[in-house]
C-alpha positions as semicolon CSV with decimal commas, in nm:
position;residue;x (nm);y (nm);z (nm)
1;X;1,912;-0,348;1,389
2;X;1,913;0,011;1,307
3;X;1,728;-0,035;0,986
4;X;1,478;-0,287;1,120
5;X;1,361;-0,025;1,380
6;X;1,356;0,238;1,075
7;X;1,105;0,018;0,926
8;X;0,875;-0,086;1,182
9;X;0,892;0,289;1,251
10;X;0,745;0,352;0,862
11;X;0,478;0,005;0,941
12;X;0,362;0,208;1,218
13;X;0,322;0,563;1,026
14;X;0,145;0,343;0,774
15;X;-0,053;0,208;1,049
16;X;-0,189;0,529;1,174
17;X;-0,335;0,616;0,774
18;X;-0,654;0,444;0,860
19;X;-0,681;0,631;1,187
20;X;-0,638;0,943;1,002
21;X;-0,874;0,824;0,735
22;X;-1,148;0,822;0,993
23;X;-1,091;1,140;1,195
24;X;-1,083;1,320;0,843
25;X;-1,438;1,463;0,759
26;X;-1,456;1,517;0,394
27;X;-1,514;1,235;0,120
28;X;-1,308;0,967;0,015
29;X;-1,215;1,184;-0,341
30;X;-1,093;1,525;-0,205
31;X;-0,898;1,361;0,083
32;X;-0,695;1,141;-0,153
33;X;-0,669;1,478;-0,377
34;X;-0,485;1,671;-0,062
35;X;-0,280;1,338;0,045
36;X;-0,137;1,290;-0,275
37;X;-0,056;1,685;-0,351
38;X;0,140;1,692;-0,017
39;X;0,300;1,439;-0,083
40;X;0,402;1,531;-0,409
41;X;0,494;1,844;-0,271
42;X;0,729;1,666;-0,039
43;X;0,883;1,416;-0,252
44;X;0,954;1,741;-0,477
45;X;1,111;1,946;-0,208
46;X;1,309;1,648;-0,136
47;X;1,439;1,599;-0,496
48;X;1,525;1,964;-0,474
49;X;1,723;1,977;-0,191
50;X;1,898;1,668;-0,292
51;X;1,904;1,814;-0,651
52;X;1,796;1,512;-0,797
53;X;1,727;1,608;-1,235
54;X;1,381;1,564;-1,267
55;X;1,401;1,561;-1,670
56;X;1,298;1,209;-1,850
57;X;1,189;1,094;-2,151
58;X;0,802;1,147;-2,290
59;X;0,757;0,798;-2,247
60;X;0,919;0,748;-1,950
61;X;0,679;1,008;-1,776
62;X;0,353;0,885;-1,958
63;X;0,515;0,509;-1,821
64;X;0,496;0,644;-1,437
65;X;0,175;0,870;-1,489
66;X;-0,036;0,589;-1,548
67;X;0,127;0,371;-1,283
68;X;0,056;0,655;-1,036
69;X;-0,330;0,635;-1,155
70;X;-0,360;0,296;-0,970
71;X;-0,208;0,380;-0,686
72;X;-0,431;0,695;-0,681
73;X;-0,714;0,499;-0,747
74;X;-0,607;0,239;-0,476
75;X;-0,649;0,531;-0,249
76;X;-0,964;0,629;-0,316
77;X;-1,104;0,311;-0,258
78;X;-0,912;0,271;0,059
79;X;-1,040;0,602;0,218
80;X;-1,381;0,516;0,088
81;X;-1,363;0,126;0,263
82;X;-1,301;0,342;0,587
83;X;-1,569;0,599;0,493
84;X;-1,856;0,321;0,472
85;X;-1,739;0,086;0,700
86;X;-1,413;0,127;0,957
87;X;-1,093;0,113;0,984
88;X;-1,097;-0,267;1,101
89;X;-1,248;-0,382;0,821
90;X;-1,050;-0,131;0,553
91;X;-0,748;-0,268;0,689
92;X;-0,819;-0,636;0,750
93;X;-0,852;-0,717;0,343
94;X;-0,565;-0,520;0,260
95;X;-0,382;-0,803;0,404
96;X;-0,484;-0,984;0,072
97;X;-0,227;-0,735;-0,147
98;X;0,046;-1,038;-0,117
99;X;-0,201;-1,328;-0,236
100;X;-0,293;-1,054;-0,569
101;X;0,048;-1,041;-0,622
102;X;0,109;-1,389;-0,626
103;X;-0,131;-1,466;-0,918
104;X;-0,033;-1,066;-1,093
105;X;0,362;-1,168;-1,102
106;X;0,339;-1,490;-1,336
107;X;0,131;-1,239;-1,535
108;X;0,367;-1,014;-1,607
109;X;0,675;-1,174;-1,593
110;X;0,566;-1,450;-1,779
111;X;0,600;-1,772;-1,578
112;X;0,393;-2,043;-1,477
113;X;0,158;-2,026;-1,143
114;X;0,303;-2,246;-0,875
115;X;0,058;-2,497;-0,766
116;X;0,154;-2,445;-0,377
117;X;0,025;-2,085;-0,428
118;X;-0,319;-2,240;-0,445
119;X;-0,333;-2,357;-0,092
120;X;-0,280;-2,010;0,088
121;X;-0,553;-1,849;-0,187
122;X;-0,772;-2,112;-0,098
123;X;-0,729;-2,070;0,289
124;X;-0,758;-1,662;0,232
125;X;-1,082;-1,744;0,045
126;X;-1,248;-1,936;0,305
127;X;-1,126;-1,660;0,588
128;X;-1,244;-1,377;0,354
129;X;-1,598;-1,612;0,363
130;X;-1,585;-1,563;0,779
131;X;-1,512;-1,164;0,729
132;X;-1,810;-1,141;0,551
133;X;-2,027;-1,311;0,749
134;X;-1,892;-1,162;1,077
135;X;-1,963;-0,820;0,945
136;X;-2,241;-0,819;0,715
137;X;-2,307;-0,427;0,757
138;X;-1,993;-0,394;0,610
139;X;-2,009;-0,555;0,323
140;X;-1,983;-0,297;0,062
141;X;-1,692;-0,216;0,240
142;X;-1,512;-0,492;0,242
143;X;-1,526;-0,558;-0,155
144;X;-1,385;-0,173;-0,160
145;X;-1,123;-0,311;0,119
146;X;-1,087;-0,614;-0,161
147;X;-1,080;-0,401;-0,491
148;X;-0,791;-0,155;-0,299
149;X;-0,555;-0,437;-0,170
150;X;-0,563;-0,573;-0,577
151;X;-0,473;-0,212;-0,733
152;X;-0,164;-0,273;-0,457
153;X;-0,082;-0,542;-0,591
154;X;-0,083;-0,440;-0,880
155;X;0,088;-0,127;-0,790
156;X;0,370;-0,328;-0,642
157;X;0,420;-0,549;-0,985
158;X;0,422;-0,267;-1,194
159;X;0,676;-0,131;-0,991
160;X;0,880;-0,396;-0,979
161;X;0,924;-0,431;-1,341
162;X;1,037;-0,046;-1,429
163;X;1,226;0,054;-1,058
164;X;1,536;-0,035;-1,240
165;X;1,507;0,225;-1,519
166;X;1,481;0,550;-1,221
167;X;1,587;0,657;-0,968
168;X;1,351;0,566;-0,692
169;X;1,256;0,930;-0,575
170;X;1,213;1,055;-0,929
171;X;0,984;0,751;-1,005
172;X;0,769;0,790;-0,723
173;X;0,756;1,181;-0,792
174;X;0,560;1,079;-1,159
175;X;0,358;0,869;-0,959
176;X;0,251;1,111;-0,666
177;X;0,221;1,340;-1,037
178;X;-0,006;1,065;-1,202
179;X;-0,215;1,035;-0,899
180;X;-0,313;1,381;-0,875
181;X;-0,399;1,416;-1,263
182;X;-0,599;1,092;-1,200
183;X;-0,836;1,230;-0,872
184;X;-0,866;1,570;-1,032
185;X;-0,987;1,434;-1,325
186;X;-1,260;1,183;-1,150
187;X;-1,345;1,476;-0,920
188;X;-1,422;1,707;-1,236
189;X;-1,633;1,447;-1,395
190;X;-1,801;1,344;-1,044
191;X;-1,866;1,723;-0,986
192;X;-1,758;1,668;-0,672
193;X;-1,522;1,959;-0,662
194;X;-1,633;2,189;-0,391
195;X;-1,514;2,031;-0,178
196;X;-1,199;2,128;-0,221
197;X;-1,288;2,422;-0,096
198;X;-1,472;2,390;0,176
199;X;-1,200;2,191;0,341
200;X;-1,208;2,317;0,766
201;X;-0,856;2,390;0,942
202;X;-0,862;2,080;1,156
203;X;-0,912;1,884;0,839
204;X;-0,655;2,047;0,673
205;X;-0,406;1,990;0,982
206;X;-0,492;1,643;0,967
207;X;-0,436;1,584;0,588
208;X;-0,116;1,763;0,600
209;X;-0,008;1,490;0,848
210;X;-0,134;1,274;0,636
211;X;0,022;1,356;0,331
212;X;0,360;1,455;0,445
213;X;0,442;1,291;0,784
214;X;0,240;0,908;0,631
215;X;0,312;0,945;0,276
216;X;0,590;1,150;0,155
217;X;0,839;1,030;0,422
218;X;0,777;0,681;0,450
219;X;0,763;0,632;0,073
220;X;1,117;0,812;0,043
221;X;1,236;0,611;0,317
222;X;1,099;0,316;0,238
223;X;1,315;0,323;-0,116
224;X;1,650;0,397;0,083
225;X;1,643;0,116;0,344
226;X;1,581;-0,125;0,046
227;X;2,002;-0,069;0,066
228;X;2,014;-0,224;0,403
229;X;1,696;-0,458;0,411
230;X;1,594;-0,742;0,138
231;X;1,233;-0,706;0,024
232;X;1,119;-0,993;0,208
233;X;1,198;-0,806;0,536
234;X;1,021;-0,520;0,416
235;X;0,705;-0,697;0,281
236;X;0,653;-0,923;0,579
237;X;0,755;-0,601;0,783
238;X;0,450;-0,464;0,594
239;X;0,222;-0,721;0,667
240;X;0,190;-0,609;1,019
241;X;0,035;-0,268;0,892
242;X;-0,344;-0,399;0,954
243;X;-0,245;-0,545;1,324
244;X;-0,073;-0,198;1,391
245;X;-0,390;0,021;1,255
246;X;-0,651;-0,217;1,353
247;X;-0,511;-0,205;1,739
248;X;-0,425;0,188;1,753
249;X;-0,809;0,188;1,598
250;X;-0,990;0,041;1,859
251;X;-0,828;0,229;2,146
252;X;-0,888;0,577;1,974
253;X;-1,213;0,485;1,853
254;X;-1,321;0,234;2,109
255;X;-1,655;0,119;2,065
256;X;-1,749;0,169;1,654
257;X;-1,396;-0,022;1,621
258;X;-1,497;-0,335;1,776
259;X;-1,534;-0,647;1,567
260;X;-1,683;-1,000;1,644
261;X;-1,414;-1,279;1,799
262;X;-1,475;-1,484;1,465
263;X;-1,349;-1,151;1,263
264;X;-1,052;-1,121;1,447
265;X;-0,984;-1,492;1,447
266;X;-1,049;-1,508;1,085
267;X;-0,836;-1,168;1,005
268;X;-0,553;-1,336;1,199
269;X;-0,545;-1,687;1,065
270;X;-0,558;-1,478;0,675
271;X;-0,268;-1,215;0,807
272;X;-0,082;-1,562;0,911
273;X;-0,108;-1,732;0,616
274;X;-0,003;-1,495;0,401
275;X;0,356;-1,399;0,636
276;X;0,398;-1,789;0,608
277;X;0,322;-1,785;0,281
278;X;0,610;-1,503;0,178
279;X;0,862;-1,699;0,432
280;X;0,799;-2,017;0,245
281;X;0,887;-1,827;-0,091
282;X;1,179;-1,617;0,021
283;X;1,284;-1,952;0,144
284;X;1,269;-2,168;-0,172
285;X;1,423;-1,839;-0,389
286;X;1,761;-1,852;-0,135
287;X;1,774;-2,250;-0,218
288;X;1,758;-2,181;-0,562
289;X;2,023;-1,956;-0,538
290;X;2,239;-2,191;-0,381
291;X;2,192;-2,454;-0,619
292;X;2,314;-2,261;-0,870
293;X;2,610;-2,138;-0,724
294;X;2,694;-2,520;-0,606
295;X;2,598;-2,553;-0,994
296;X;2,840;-2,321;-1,122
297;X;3,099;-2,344;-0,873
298;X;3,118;-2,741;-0,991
């Protein structure tokens, strides 16, 4: 029970990024830039005081480096979704991360797509056809919302077939690593890097929230309850990150927050579909397990 409030604790951190996202002034690049240095500086502090070896091999580093460039860029296109449309709508097709990752997993681990993964797709399709319509303003940024939820996907695949090489904190420090060397780089060649420098104290308040208190933290936490929770519980736990933001939104933001009934119907039936959609699949992995124990037991 402990753990379970620990992690809708971490849901609702990660709930509050959009908000953030919003009240933040500068641009999409240099925000990302200052989220992902504090949070490297966190995850580093953390390492230190647990004193954690940070040494690993040359390919081992280049390995995490360029997984923590798609998380990095999943972040820029996040904060820009918010940027050029809302929070709402940033948050609403970032539900669509599990669907990516049901297509992205037979890809890498090299089995077949199941058929019955069609059906939700095909259901998140249509209500991704509603979203659009319901906020046509906003369409630019919901293809950014879109584009973001598939680099987490990604992200999360990736992941998943390394984690068992490192230790989690030491992997996700490459990453935060990766992700900085990434946005630097893309705000050297944008020319976009005065902004780094004109960056005012409220701003800089708010990113260090941000990057410490919504990144750092819940991604070291997040690693260690994976001892007391399976990743189903987390990921559908997840899942309610867009209902969490999308509510604490509109009553900060009131007004420039506030959606048509047929997005919110739409957003829900999609967010449904997919928590369904990991049940049905956590359920058919346990019966496989079964079988084969009856199997082997025989």
């Amino acid at each position: 029970m402990k753990a379970q409030f620990r992690l809708h604790f971490l849901v609702l951190l990660w709930g509050f990024t959009g908000v953030l996202g919003k009240l933040i002034t500068i641009s999409a690049l240099p925000l990302v830039f200052f989220r992902i240095l504090f949070a490297f500086i966190g995850v580093g502090l953390f390492l230190y005081l647990k004193k954690v070896p940070l040494k690993e091999t040359r390919k081992n580093i280049l390995k995490l480096l360029g997984i923590g460039s798609v998380i990095g860029l999943h972040w820029v296109l996040f904060f820009w979704a918010i940027k050029i449309s809302n929070v709402s709508v940033a948050l609403s097709t970032l539900s669509t991360g599990a669907l990516f990752t049901a297509f992205l997993e037979p890809l890498f681990f090299k089995r077949r797509i199941n058929i019955t993964e069609i059906i939700p797709a095909t259901i998140v399709i249509i209500c991704l056809y509603f979203i659009f319509n319901a906020s046509p303003n906003y369409i630019l940024g919901i293809i950014m919302g879109i584009s973001c939820s598939f680099l987490s996907a990604l992200f999360s695949v990736l992941n998943a077939k390394v984690h068992k090489e490192f230790i989690p904190s030491k992997m996700i420090f490459y990453e935060l690593m990766g992700g900085i060397i990434f946005v630097f780089l893309v705000l050297l060649f944008s020319g976009n890097t005065t902004e780094l420098t004109n960056v005012t104290t409220i701003d800089f308040f708010w990113i260090g929230v941000l990057g410490f208190g919504l990144t750092a933290f819940p991604m070291v936490e997040s690693t260690r309850l994976l001892k007391y929770l399976s990743p189903f519980s987390m990921l559908l736990a997840i899942n309610l990150e867009p209902v969490y933001g999308i509510i604490l939104a509109y009553f900060i933001f009131g007004k420039s927050e506030q959606m048509t009934p047929t997005f919110y119907i739409a957003s829900l039936i999609m967010l449904l579909v997919i928590a369904s959609y990991e049940l049905i699949k956590a359920i058919k992995k346990k019966q496989k397990k079964e079988i084969l124990l009856n199997e082997l037991n025989q």
